[in-house]
Amino acid sequence: MNRVKTTHVKHTLKARLALLVGLLLLLGACSNKRQTPVRALYYWSTTFVNDSLKTHFYHQHGVQRLYVRYFDVVKHPDKDPLPNATITFNDSVPQGMEIIPTVFITNDCMRQPATFAKQLWQRICQMNETHGIRNVKEIQIDCDWSKQTQDIYFDFLRQLHKMVEQAGLKLSVTIRLHQLAMPVPPVDKGTLMLYNTGDFRKLDYQRPILDPDVVRRYISGLRAYSLPLNAAYPLFRVRALFRGGRFVGLIHTKDEYPVLPTDTIAVRETSLTDLQSVQYLIMKHRPDVHNEIILYDVNNRNLTKYPFHTYEKIYNP
């Protein structure tokens, strides 16, 4: 009887051990499973229009968030930083969609004391109230800060974060590739900007918007970067004007520059192959960055650039 009992106990222990191992493997698989990416877009225009094409794209692809550029903050000579290019809302924002007010701040503003955090926050709140924008859980600041402006920029972010946090909101910032090697800003999350990675001033350079080779050189420390991140990818194209092989400027509007018969207009656009190559690199180094994917930006050309299944591949790499 004792031998039978001992054998029974051994079998019971083995069964429990097998069950425990199975549960651990199951939990491990669940923890490694990436969540379905949140789908988002940047709206980077001075006029907000909610036409049928945009509405169709939002519904067709299940877009959940719009990062709407509210205004820029720029430095004028002998003046404090001031708002510029404020967006005009010709239509209401889509019902049920989360809106993230976004403000672009030029780097030269950071040479001034970061005392405009309160004014900036009040202006955002006023615009939300004026235009009936209710579903706001986060605001974002876009600034290409440098080592020289980092301290004062981070001080500005700390002040702003206190106000945003008191209102129950999150504060996020854009993170450029070169900033991954710099200290982490004092905010809740960051958007890794995977566009404008190269130099538009070189006529023979074909990939200034997104170059996988450039991205590869910068993301070695991505795993160790302590800030939660999402990713922004480009849909846009750029036209660059060259005269005698020298860069004149980027053409945004039809009559922005006089174009001579001997000038060259170089059209730069990201190929789908390059975009997906960068997405593979990000997945390899840090998959959670793709928990939210933002496409830049909303205009009717960008939203009709690819067929339906291509946008779906980009949103769910």
PDB file of C-alpha atoms in Angstrom:
ATOM      1  CA  MET A   1       0.000   0.000   0.000  1.00  0.00           C
ATOM      2  CA  ASN A   2       2.823   2.431   0.838  1.00  0.00           C
ATOM      3  CA  ARG A   3       4.454   1.726  -2.521  1.00  0.00           C
ATOM      4  CA  VAL A   4       1.155   2.431  -4.307  1.00  0.00           C
ATOM      5  CA  LYS A   5       0.616   5.584  -2.296  1.00  0.00           C
ATOM      6  CA  THR A   6       4.148   6.811  -3.057  1.00  0.00           C
ATOM      7  CA  THR A   7       3.646   6.182  -6.764  1.00  0.00           C
ATOM      8  CA  HIS A   8       0.319   8.053  -6.675  1.00  0.00           C
ATOM      9  CA  VAL A   9       1.964  11.043  -4.966  1.00  0.00           C
ATOM     10  CA  LYS A  10       4.744  11.098  -7.578  1.00  0.00           C
ATOM     11  CA  HIS A  11       2.219  11.056 -10.420  1.00  0.00           C
ATOM     12  CA  THR A  12       0.230  13.839  -8.724  1.00  0.00           C
ATOM     13  CA  LEU A  13       3.359  15.992  -8.337  1.00  0.00           C
ATOM     14  CA  LYS A  14       4.330  15.400 -11.969  1.00  0.00           C
ATOM     15  CA  ALA A  15       0.840  16.360 -13.104  1.00  0.00           C
ATOM     16  CA  ARG A  16       0.883  19.550 -11.030  1.00  0.00           C
ATOM     17  CA  LEU A  17       4.367  20.415 -12.295  1.00  0.00           C
ATOM     18  CA  ALA A  18       3.273  19.898 -15.897  1.00  0.00           C
ATOM     19  CA  LEU A  19       0.220  22.084 -15.279  1.00  0.00           C
ATOM     20  CA  LEU A  20       2.382  24.796 -13.716  1.00  0.00           C
ATOM     21  CA  VAL A  21       4.834  24.734 -16.648  1.00  0.00           C
ATOM     22  CA  GLY A  22       1.922  24.936 -19.076  1.00  0.00           C
ATOM     23  CA  LEU A  23       0.458  27.941 -17.275  1.00  0.00           C
ATOM     24  CA  LEU A  24       3.841  29.701 -17.245  1.00  0.00           C
ATOM     25  CA  LEU A  25       4.269  29.111 -20.988  1.00  0.00           C
ATOM     26  CA  LEU A  26       0.759  30.390 -21.610  1.00  0.00           C
ATOM     27  CA  LEU A  27       1.379  33.515 -19.545  1.00  0.00           C
ATOM     28  CA  GLY A  28       4.668  34.069 -21.321  1.00  0.00           C
ATOM     29  CA  ALA A  29       2.976  33.809 -24.687  1.00  0.00           C
ATOM     30  CA  CYS A  30       0.285  36.257 -23.601  1.00  0.00           C
ATOM     31  CA  SER A  31       2.814  38.764 -22.283  1.00  0.00           C
ATOM     32  CA  ASN A  32       4.798  38.627 -25.558  1.00  0.00           C
ATOM     33  CA  LYS A  33       1.714  39.056 -27.731  1.00  0.00           C
ATOM     34  CA  ARG A  34       1.625  42.557 -29.207  1.00  0.00           C
ATOM     35  CA  GLN A  35      -1.630  44.442 -28.839  1.00  0.00           C
ATOM     36  CA  THR A  36      -3.574  45.548 -31.896  1.00  0.00           C
ATOM     37  CA  PRO A  37      -2.061  48.918 -32.913  1.00  0.00           C
ATOM     38  CA  VAL A  38      -4.055  52.080 -32.286  1.00  0.00           C
ATOM     39  CA  ARG A  39      -4.530  53.819 -35.647  1.00  0.00           C
ATOM     40  CA  ALA A  40      -3.931  57.549 -35.823  1.00  0.00           C
ATOM     41  CA  LEU A  41      -3.229  60.428 -38.214  1.00  0.00           C
ATOM     42  CA  TYR A  42      -1.583  63.831 -38.015  1.00  0.00           C
ATOM     43  CA  TYR A  43      -3.734  66.716 -39.239  1.00  0.00           C
ATOM     44  CA  TRP A  44      -1.096  69.331 -40.133  1.00  0.00           C
ATOM     45  CA  SER A  45      -3.019  72.034 -41.968  1.00  0.00           C
ATOM     46  CA  THR A  46      -4.129  75.571 -41.162  1.00  0.00           C
ATOM     47  CA  THR A  47      -7.741  74.703 -42.044  1.00  0.00           C
ATOM     48  CA  PHE A  48      -9.711  71.828 -40.550  1.00  0.00           C
ATOM     49  CA  VAL A  49     -12.116  70.314 -43.075  1.00  0.00           C
ATOM     50  CA  ASN A  50     -14.043  67.117 -42.481  1.00  0.00           C
ATOM     51  CA  ASP A  51     -15.010  66.232 -46.065  1.00  0.00           C
ATOM     52  CA  SER A  52     -16.473  62.944 -47.304  1.00  0.00           C
ATOM     53  CA  LEU A  53     -13.126  61.511 -48.465  1.00  0.00           C
ATOM     54  CA  LYS A  54     -11.507  62.026 -45.062  1.00  0.00           C
ATOM     55  CA  THR A  55     -14.565  60.721 -43.240  1.00  0.00           C
ATOM     56  CA  HIS A  56     -14.578  57.616 -45.453  1.00  0.00           C
ATOM     57  CA  PHE A  57     -10.880  56.974 -44.755  1.00  0.00           C
ATOM     58  CA  TYR A  58     -11.372  57.333 -40.989  1.00  0.00           C
ATOM     59  CA  HIS A  59     -14.232  54.819 -40.977  1.00  0.00           C
ATOM     60  CA  GLN A  60     -12.723  52.448 -43.535  1.00  0.00           C
ATOM     61  CA  HIS A  61      -9.454  52.079 -41.625  1.00  0.00           C
ATOM     62  CA  GLY A  62     -10.753  52.441 -38.073  1.00  0.00           C
ATOM     63  CA  VAL A  63      -8.783  55.598 -37.259  1.00  0.00           C
ATOM     64  CA  GLN A  64      -9.112  56.270 -33.540  1.00  0.00           C
ATOM     65  CA  ARG A  65      -7.009  59.398 -32.971  1.00  0.00           C
ATOM     66  CA  LEU A  66      -6.254  62.650 -34.765  1.00  0.00           C
ATOM     67  CA  TYR A  67      -3.190  64.659 -33.743  1.00  0.00           C
ATOM     68  CA  VAL A  68      -4.369  68.120 -34.784  1.00  0.00           C
ATOM     69  CA  ARG A  69      -1.781  70.897 -35.086  1.00  0.00           C
ATOM     70  CA  TYR A  70      -3.485  73.822 -33.319  1.00  0.00           C
ATOM     71  CA  PHE A  71      -0.782  76.450 -33.888  1.00  0.00           C
ATOM     72  CA  ASP A  72       2.956  77.087 -34.009  1.00  0.00           C
ATOM     73  CA  VAL A  73       4.951  79.102 -31.497  1.00  0.00           C
ATOM     74  CA  VAL A  74       7.608  81.205 -33.216  1.00  0.00           C
ATOM     75  CA  LYS A  75      10.138  83.822 -32.182  1.00  0.00           C
ATOM     76  CA  HIS A  76       9.849  87.275 -33.738  1.00  0.00           C
ATOM     77  CA  PRO A  77      12.779  89.735 -33.588  1.00  0.00           C
ATOM     78  CA  ASP A  78      12.835  91.649 -30.296  1.00  0.00           C
ATOM     79  CA  LYS A  79       9.585  90.011 -29.164  1.00  0.00           C
ATOM     80  CA  ASP A  80       8.536  87.135 -26.936  1.00  0.00           C
ATOM     81  CA  PRO A  81       7.485  83.849 -28.603  1.00  0.00           C
ATOM     82  CA  LEU A  82       4.033  84.221 -30.170  1.00  0.00           C
ATOM     83  CA  PRO A  83       1.411  81.884 -31.693  1.00  0.00           C
ATOM     84  CA  ASN A  84       1.464  81.631 -35.474  1.00  0.00           C
ATOM     85  CA  ALA A  85      -0.540  79.850 -38.205  1.00  0.00           C
ATOM     86  CA  THR A  86      -3.440  78.965 -35.900  1.00  0.00           C
ATOM     87  CA  ILE A  87      -5.786  76.386 -37.384  1.00  0.00           C
ATOM     88  CA  THR A  88      -9.262  77.471 -38.522  1.00  0.00           C
ATOM     89  CA  PHE A  89     -12.039  74.952 -37.897  1.00  0.00           C
ATOM     90  CA  ASN A  90     -14.399  75.053 -40.880  1.00  0.00           C
ATOM     91  CA  ASP A  91     -16.016  71.800 -39.727  1.00  0.00           C
ATOM     92  CA  SER A  92     -16.533  70.007 -36.442  1.00  0.00           C
ATOM     93  CA  VAL A  93     -14.102  67.276 -35.466  1.00  0.00           C
ATOM     94  CA  PRO A  94     -15.334  63.702 -36.082  1.00  0.00           C
ATOM     95  CA  GLN A  95     -17.635  62.458 -33.345  1.00  0.00           C
ATOM     96  CA  GLY A  96     -16.193  59.757 -31.115  1.00  0.00           C
ATOM     97  CA  MET A  97     -12.623  60.274 -32.282  1.00  0.00           C
ATOM     98  CA  GLU A  98      -9.934  61.232 -29.763  1.00  0.00           C
ATOM     99  CA  ILE A  99      -8.295  64.578 -30.576  1.00  0.00           C
ATOM    100  CA  ILE A 100      -4.727  65.324 -29.462  1.00  0.00           C
ATOM    101  CA  PRO A 101      -4.029  69.079 -29.674  1.00  0.00           C
ATOM    102  CA  THR A 102      -0.491  69.444 -31.031  1.00  0.00           C
ATOM    103  CA  VAL A 103       1.719  72.541 -30.931  1.00  0.00           C
ATOM    104  CA  PHE A 104       4.902  73.050 -32.915  1.00  0.00           C
ATOM    105  CA  ILE A 105       7.532  75.189 -31.169  1.00  0.00           C
ATOM    106  CA  THR A 106      10.544  76.484 -33.086  1.00  0.00           C
ATOM    107  CA  ASN A 107      13.879  75.848 -31.433  1.00  0.00           C
ATOM    108  CA  ASP A 108      14.808  79.527 -31.166  1.00  0.00           C
ATOM    109  CA  CYS A 109      11.899  80.029 -28.771  1.00  0.00           C
ATOM    110  CA  MET A 110      13.828  77.920 -26.297  1.00  0.00           C
ATOM    111  CA  ARG A 111      16.382  80.685 -25.921  1.00  0.00           C
ATOM    112  CA  GLN A 112      13.735  82.531 -23.931  1.00  0.00           C
ATOM    113  CA  PRO A 113      12.777  81.577 -20.348  1.00  0.00           C
ATOM    114  CA  ALA A 114      10.094  78.869 -20.411  1.00  0.00           C
ATOM    115  CA  THR A 115       7.451  81.148 -18.901  1.00  0.00           C
ATOM    116  CA  PHE A 116       4.914  80.748 -21.692  1.00  0.00           C
ATOM    117  CA  ALA A 117       3.742  77.282 -20.533  1.00  0.00           C
ATOM    118  CA  LYS A 118       0.687  78.774 -18.818  1.00  0.00           C
ATOM    119  CA  GLN A 119      -0.255  80.927 -21.811  1.00  0.00           C
ATOM    120  CA  LEU A 120       0.134  77.969 -24.168  1.00  0.00           C
ATOM    121  CA  TRP A 121      -2.012  75.736 -21.963  1.00  0.00           C
ATOM    122  CA  GLN A 122      -4.701  78.411 -21.636  1.00  0.00           C
ATOM    123  CA  ARG A 123      -4.764  78.897 -25.410  1.00  0.00           C
ATOM    124  CA  ILE A 124      -5.241  75.165 -26.011  1.00  0.00           C
ATOM    125  CA  CYS A 125      -8.068  75.026 -23.444  1.00  0.00           C
ATOM    126  CA  GLN A 126      -9.710  78.076 -25.003  1.00  0.00           C
ATOM    127  CA  MET A 127      -9.593  76.542 -28.493  1.00  0.00           C
ATOM    128  CA  ASN A 128     -11.072  73.287 -27.185  1.00  0.00           C
ATOM    129  CA  GLU A 129     -13.902  75.200 -25.547  1.00  0.00           C
ATOM    130  CA  THR A 130     -14.546  77.468 -28.541  1.00  0.00           C
ATOM    131  CA  HIS A 131     -14.768  74.598 -31.018  1.00  0.00           C
ATOM    132  CA  GLY A 132     -16.535  72.104 -28.771  1.00  0.00           C
ATOM    133  CA  ILE A 133     -13.658  69.639 -28.716  1.00  0.00           C
ATOM    134  CA  ARG A 134     -14.379  67.374 -25.759  1.00  0.00           C
ATOM    135  CA  ASN A 135     -12.622  64.048 -26.274  1.00  0.00           C
ATOM    136  CA  VAL A 136      -9.126  65.238 -25.300  1.00  0.00           C
ATOM    137  CA  LYS A 137      -6.918  62.994 -23.149  1.00  0.00           C
ATOM    138  CA  GLU A 138      -3.477  64.182 -24.242  1.00  0.00           C
ATOM    139  CA  ILE A 139      -1.638  67.134 -25.738  1.00  0.00           C
ATOM    140  CA  GLN A 140       1.577  66.957 -27.727  1.00  0.00           C
ATOM    141  CA  ILE A 141       4.523  69.339 -28.151  1.00  0.00           C
ATOM    142  CA  ASP A 142       6.668  69.149 -31.275  1.00  0.00           C
ATOM    143  CA  CYS A 143      10.130  70.708 -30.960  1.00  0.00           C
ATOM    144  CA  ASP A 144      13.517  69.803 -32.410  1.00  0.00           C
ATOM    145  CA  TRP A 145      15.415  70.667 -29.257  1.00  0.00           C
ATOM    146  CA  SER A 146      19.199  70.541 -29.095  1.00  0.00           C
ATOM    147  CA  LYS A 147      21.849  70.174 -26.377  1.00  0.00           C
ATOM    148  CA  GLN A 148      21.969  73.967 -26.150  1.00  0.00           C
ATOM    149  CA  THR A 149      18.215  74.348 -25.600  1.00  0.00           C
ATOM    150  CA  GLN A 150      17.543  71.105 -23.737  1.00  0.00           C
ATOM    151  CA  ASP A 151      17.596  72.470 -20.167  1.00  0.00           C
ATOM    152  CA  ILE A 152      15.196  75.317 -20.802  1.00  0.00           C
ATOM    153  CA  TYR A 153      12.949  73.126 -22.986  1.00  0.00           C
ATOM    154  CA  PHE A 154      12.739  70.468 -20.287  1.00  0.00           C
ATOM    155  CA  ASP A 155      11.942  73.176 -17.720  1.00  0.00           C
ATOM    156  CA  PHE A 156       9.108  74.338 -19.965  1.00  0.00           C
ATOM    157  CA  LEU A 157       7.841  70.749 -20.244  1.00  0.00           C
ATOM    158  CA  ARG A 158       7.885  70.286 -16.455  1.00  0.00           C
ATOM    159  CA  GLN A 159       5.780  73.406 -15.971  1.00  0.00           C
ATOM    160  CA  LEU A 160       3.353  72.371 -18.691  1.00  0.00           C
ATOM    161  CA  HIS A 161       3.163  68.789 -17.434  1.00  0.00           C
ATOM    162  CA  LYS A 162       1.962  69.965 -14.013  1.00  0.00           C
ATOM    163  CA  MET A 163      -0.938  71.889 -15.583  1.00  0.00           C
ATOM    164  CA  VAL A 164      -1.854  69.088 -17.981  1.00  0.00           C
ATOM    165  CA  GLU A 165      -1.693  66.476 -15.210  1.00  0.00           C
ATOM    166  CA  GLN A 166      -3.966  68.535 -12.947  1.00  0.00           C
ATOM    167  CA  ALA A 167      -6.550  68.440 -15.740  1.00  0.00           C
ATOM    168  CA  GLY A 168      -6.260  64.643 -15.927  1.00  0.00           C
ATOM    169  CA  LEU A 169      -4.464  64.653 -19.288  1.00  0.00           C
ATOM    170  CA  LYS A 170      -1.181  63.203 -20.547  1.00  0.00           C
ATOM    171  CA  LEU A 171       1.688  65.158 -22.100  1.00  0.00           C
ATOM    172  CA  SER A 172       3.634  63.764 -25.044  1.00  0.00           C
ATOM    173  CA  VAL A 173       6.424  65.091 -27.254  1.00  0.00           C
ATOM    174  CA  THR A 174       7.922  64.224 -30.613  1.00  0.00           C
ATOM    175  CA  ILE A 175      11.265  62.394 -30.562  1.00  0.00           C
ATOM    176  CA  ARG A 176      13.591  62.678 -33.550  1.00  0.00           C
ATOM    177  CA  LEU A 177      16.082  59.923 -34.235  1.00  0.00           C
ATOM    178  CA  HIS A 178      19.112  61.907 -33.055  1.00  0.00           C
ATOM    179  CA  GLN A 179      17.303  62.687 -29.783  1.00  0.00           C
ATOM    180  CA  LEU A 180      17.287  58.982 -28.845  1.00  0.00           C
ATOM    181  CA  ALA A 181      20.891  59.484 -27.696  1.00  0.00           C
ATOM    182  CA  MET A 182      19.912  62.462 -25.510  1.00  0.00           C
ATOM    183  CA  PRO A 183      18.285  62.542 -22.039  1.00  0.00           C
ATOM    184  CA  VAL A 184      14.633  61.507 -21.888  1.00  0.00           C
ATOM    185  CA  PRO A 185      12.227  64.486 -21.678  1.00  0.00           C
ATOM    186  CA  PRO A 186      10.028  64.805 -18.537  1.00  0.00           C
ATOM    187  CA  VAL A 187       6.728  63.747 -20.141  1.00  0.00           C
ATOM    188  CA  ASP A 188       4.401  60.738 -20.249  1.00  0.00           C
ATOM    189  CA  LYS A 189       5.194  59.428 -23.741  1.00  0.00           C
ATOM    190  CA  GLY A 190       6.899  60.209 -27.027  1.00  0.00           C
ATOM    191  CA  THR A 191       6.252  59.891 -30.748  1.00  0.00           C
ATOM    192  CA  LEU A 192       9.245  58.585 -32.693  1.00  0.00           C
ATOM    193  CA  MET A 193       9.295  60.611 -35.901  1.00  0.00           C
ATOM    194  CA  LEU A 194      10.309  58.255 -38.695  1.00  0.00           C
ATOM    195  CA  TYR A 195      10.420  60.858 -41.450  1.00  0.00           C
ATOM    196  CA  ASN A 196      12.615  63.761 -42.558  1.00  0.00           C
ATOM    197  CA  THR A 197      15.630  61.617 -41.709  1.00  0.00           C
ATOM    198  CA  GLY A 198      17.897  62.968 -44.480  1.00  0.00           C
ATOM    199  CA  ASP A 199      19.090  66.129 -46.200  1.00  0.00           C
ATOM    200  CA  PHE A 200      16.721  67.681 -48.746  1.00  0.00           C
ATOM    201  CA  ARG A 201      19.493  70.011 -49.949  1.00  0.00           C
ATOM    202  CA  LYS A 202      21.326  67.316 -51.901  1.00  0.00           C
ATOM    203  CA  LEU A 203      20.158  66.909 -55.476  1.00  0.00           C
ATOM    204  CA  ASP A 204      21.563  63.390 -55.836  1.00  0.00           C
ATOM    205  CA  TYR A 205      20.060  62.111 -52.559  1.00  0.00           C
ATOM    206  CA  GLN A 206      16.850  60.208 -53.270  1.00  0.00           C
ATOM    207  CA  ARG A 207      15.682  59.322 -49.741  1.00  0.00           C
ATOM    208  CA  PRO A 208      15.591  62.471 -47.584  1.00  0.00           C
ATOM    209  CA  ILE A 209      12.112  61.692 -46.216  1.00  0.00           C
ATOM    210  CA  LEU A 210      12.852  58.185 -44.956  1.00  0.00           C
ATOM    211  CA  ASP A 211      16.103  56.300 -45.425  1.00  0.00           C
ATOM    212  CA  PRO A 212      16.298  52.834 -43.797  1.00  0.00           C
ATOM    213  CA  ASP A 213      20.093  53.059 -43.643  1.00  0.00           C
ATOM    214  CA  VAL A 214      19.896  56.265 -41.594  1.00  0.00           C
ATOM    215  CA  VAL A 215      17.279  54.786 -39.269  1.00  0.00           C
ATOM    216  CA  ARG A 216      19.453  51.700 -38.751  1.00  0.00           C
ATOM    217  CA  ARG A 217      22.351  53.875 -37.550  1.00  0.00           C
ATOM    218  CA  TYR A 218      20.269  55.625 -34.888  1.00  0.00           C
ATOM    219  CA  ILE A 219      18.116  52.937 -33.284  1.00  0.00           C
ATOM    220  CA  SER A 220      20.723  50.787 -31.554  1.00  0.00           C
ATOM    221  CA  GLY A 221      19.675  52.313 -28.217  1.00  0.00           C
ATOM    222  CA  LEU A 222      15.943  52.079 -28.852  1.00  0.00           C
ATOM    223  CA  ARG A 223      15.435  49.119 -26.499  1.00  0.00           C
ATOM    224  CA  ALA A 224      17.028  51.000 -23.602  1.00  0.00           C
ATOM    225  CA  TYR A 225      15.106  54.239 -24.186  1.00  0.00           C
ATOM    226  CA  SER A 226      12.956  54.534 -21.073  1.00  0.00           C
ATOM    227  CA  LEU A 227      10.091  56.626 -22.453  1.00  0.00           C
ATOM    228  CA  PRO A 228       6.968  54.863 -23.804  1.00  0.00           C
ATOM    229  CA  LEU A 229       6.920  55.450 -27.575  1.00  0.00           C
ATOM    230  CA  ASN A 230       4.643  55.238 -30.567  1.00  0.00           C
ATOM    231  CA  ALA A 231       5.680  55.633 -34.231  1.00  0.00           C
ATOM    232  CA  ALA A 232       4.877  58.171 -36.963  1.00  0.00           C
ATOM    233  CA  TYR A 233       5.409  57.295 -40.642  1.00  0.00           C
ATOM    234  CA  PRO A 234       5.255  59.490 -43.783  1.00  0.00           C
ATOM    235  CA  LEU A 235       2.641  59.518 -46.514  1.00  0.00           C
ATOM    236  CA  PHE A 236       3.668  62.875 -47.982  1.00  0.00           C
ATOM    237  CA  ARG A 237       5.883  63.933 -50.853  1.00  0.00           C
ATOM    238  CA  VAL A 238       8.138  66.965 -51.144  1.00  0.00           C
ATOM    239  CA  ARG A 239       9.151  69.110 -54.118  1.00  0.00           C
ATOM    240  CA  ALA A 240      12.627  70.630 -53.827  1.00  0.00           C
ATOM    241  CA  LEU A 241      13.811  73.443 -56.118  1.00  0.00           C
ATOM    242  CA  PHE A 242      17.429  73.416 -57.342  1.00  0.00           C
ATOM    243  CA  ARG A 243      19.102  76.104 -59.426  1.00  0.00           C
ATOM    244  CA  GLY A 244      22.426  75.296 -61.022  1.00  0.00           C
ATOM    245  CA  GLY A 245      22.567  72.217 -58.830  1.00  0.00           C
ATOM    246  CA  ARG A 246      22.175  74.297 -55.657  1.00  0.00           C
ATOM    247  CA  PHE A 247      19.245  73.966 -53.289  1.00  0.00           C
ATOM    248  CA  VAL A 248      16.842  76.948 -53.348  1.00  0.00           C
ATOM    249  CA  GLY A 249      14.013  75.731 -51.110  1.00  0.00           C
ATOM    250  CA  LEU A 250      11.052  73.396 -50.685  1.00  0.00           C
ATOM    251  CA  ILE A 251       8.024  74.283 -52.791  1.00  0.00           C
ATOM    252  CA  HIS A 252       4.848  74.247 -50.695  1.00  0.00           C
ATOM    253  CA  THR A 253       2.605  76.443 -52.856  1.00  0.00           C
ATOM    254  CA  LYS A 254       2.380  77.092 -56.596  1.00  0.00           C
ATOM    255  CA  ASP A 255       3.897  80.601 -56.636  1.00  0.00           C
ATOM    256  CA  GLU A 256       6.271  80.254 -53.678  1.00  0.00           C
ATOM    257  CA  TYR A 257       9.397  80.582 -55.859  1.00  0.00           C
ATOM    258  CA  PRO A 258       9.971  81.838 -59.408  1.00  0.00           C
ATOM    259  CA  VAL A 259      10.916  78.751 -61.422  1.00  0.00           C
ATOM    260  CA  LEU A 260      13.337  79.272 -64.300  1.00  0.00           C
ATOM    261  CA  PRO A 261      13.444  77.016 -67.394  1.00  0.00           C
ATOM    262  CA  THR A 262      16.881  75.749 -66.328  1.00  0.00           C
ATOM    263  CA  ASP A 263      15.806  74.922 -62.752  1.00  0.00           C
ATOM    264  CA  THR A 264      15.292  71.395 -61.472  1.00  0.00           C
ATOM    265  CA  ILE A 265      12.315  70.381 -59.328  1.00  0.00           C
ATOM    266  CA  ALA A 266      13.134  67.160 -57.522  1.00  0.00           C
ATOM    267  CA  VAL A 267      10.112  65.231 -56.238  1.00  0.00           C
ATOM    268  CA  ARG A 268      10.908  63.188 -53.136  1.00  0.00           C
ATOM    269  CA  GLU A 269       8.584  60.469 -51.903  1.00  0.00           C
ATOM    270  CA  THR A 270       8.963  57.450 -49.637  1.00  0.00           C
ATOM    271  CA  SER A 271       8.586  54.087 -51.331  1.00  0.00           C
ATOM    272  CA  LEU A 272       6.395  51.487 -49.684  1.00  0.00           C
ATOM    273  CA  THR A 273       9.400  49.147 -49.633  1.00  0.00           C
ATOM    274  CA  ASP A 274      11.476  51.616 -47.599  1.00  0.00           C
ATOM    275  CA  LEU A 275       8.607  52.306 -45.215  1.00  0.00           C
ATOM    276  CA  GLN A 276       8.054  48.616 -44.561  1.00  0.00           C
ATOM    277  CA  SER A 277      11.807  48.069 -44.156  1.00  0.00           C
ATOM    278  CA  VAL A 278      11.839  50.675 -41.387  1.00  0.00           C
ATOM    279  CA  GLN A 279       8.794  49.095 -39.780  1.00  0.00           C
ATOM    280  CA  TYR A 280      10.661  45.768 -39.753  1.00  0.00           C
ATOM    281  CA  LEU A 281      13.645  47.447 -38.060  1.00  0.00           C
ATOM    282  CA  ILE A 282      11.405  48.934 -35.376  1.00  0.00           C
ATOM    283  CA  MET A 283       9.658  45.607 -34.792  1.00  0.00           C
ATOM    284  CA  LYS A 284      13.035  43.908 -34.451  1.00  0.00           C
ATOM    285  CA  HIS A 285      14.361  46.386 -31.868  1.00  0.00           C
ATOM    286  CA  ARG A 286      11.227  47.328 -29.934  1.00  0.00           C
ATOM    287  CA  PRO A 287       7.804  45.980 -31.013  1.00  0.00           C
ATOM    288  CA  ASP A 288       5.818  48.012 -28.447  1.00  0.00           C
ATOM    289  CA  VAL A 289       6.583  51.181 -30.447  1.00  0.00           C
ATOM    290  CA  HIS A 290       3.964  49.878 -32.868  1.00  0.00           C
ATOM    291  CA  ASN A 291       1.249  49.783 -30.225  1.00  0.00           C
ATOM    292  CA  GLU A 292       0.170  53.030 -31.896  1.00  0.00           C
ATOM    293  CA  ILE A 293       0.941  54.001 -35.487  1.00  0.00           C
ATOM    294  CA  ILE A 294       0.448  57.560 -36.734  1.00  0.00           C
ATOM    295  CA  LEU A 295       0.524  58.466 -40.429  1.00  0.00           C
ATOM    296  CA  TYR A 296       1.650  61.923 -41.526  1.00  0.00           C
ATOM    297  CA  ASP A 297      -0.486  63.568 -42.652  1.00  0.00           C
ATOM    298  CA  VAL A 298      -4.135  64.149 -43.530  1.00  0.00           C
ATOM    299  CA  ASN A 299      -4.750  65.526 -47.005  1.00  0.00           C
ATOM    300  CA  ASN A 300      -6.749  64.025 -49.819  1.00  0.00           C
ATOM    301  CA  ARG A 301      -3.715  63.108 -51.899  1.00  0.00           C
ATOM    302  CA  ASN A 302      -2.070  61.233 -49.035  1.00  0.00           C
ATOM    303  CA  LEU A 303      -5.284  59.401 -48.204  1.00  0.00           C
ATOM    304  CA  THR A 304      -5.676  58.139 -51.796  1.00  0.00           C
ATOM    305  CA  LYS A 305      -2.010  57.377 -52.429  1.00  0.00           C
ATOM    306  CA  TYR A 306      -2.325  53.622 -51.812  1.00  0.00           C
ATOM    307  CA  PRO A 307      -5.081  51.025 -52.228  1.00  0.00           C
ATOM    308  CA  PHE A 308      -7.020  49.934 -49.145  1.00  0.00           C
ATOM    309  CA  HIS A 309      -4.910  46.847 -48.359  1.00  0.00           C
ATOM    310  CA  THR A 310      -1.662  48.853 -48.376  1.00  0.00           C
ATOM    311  CA  TYR A 311      -2.835  51.218 -45.632  1.00  0.00           C
ATOM    312  CA  GLU A 312      -3.938  48.157 -43.706  1.00  0.00           C
ATOM    313  CA  LYS A 313      -0.426  46.663 -43.983  1.00  0.00           C
ATOM    314  CA  ILE A 314       1.139  49.899 -42.764  1.00  0.00           C
ATOM    315  CA  TYR A 315      -1.258  50.136 -39.836  1.00  0.00           C
ATOM    316  CA  ASN A 316      -0.714  46.508 -38.879  1.00  0.00           C
ATOM    317  CA  PRO A 317       2.912  45.576 -39.691  1.00  0.00           C
TER     318      PRO A 317
END
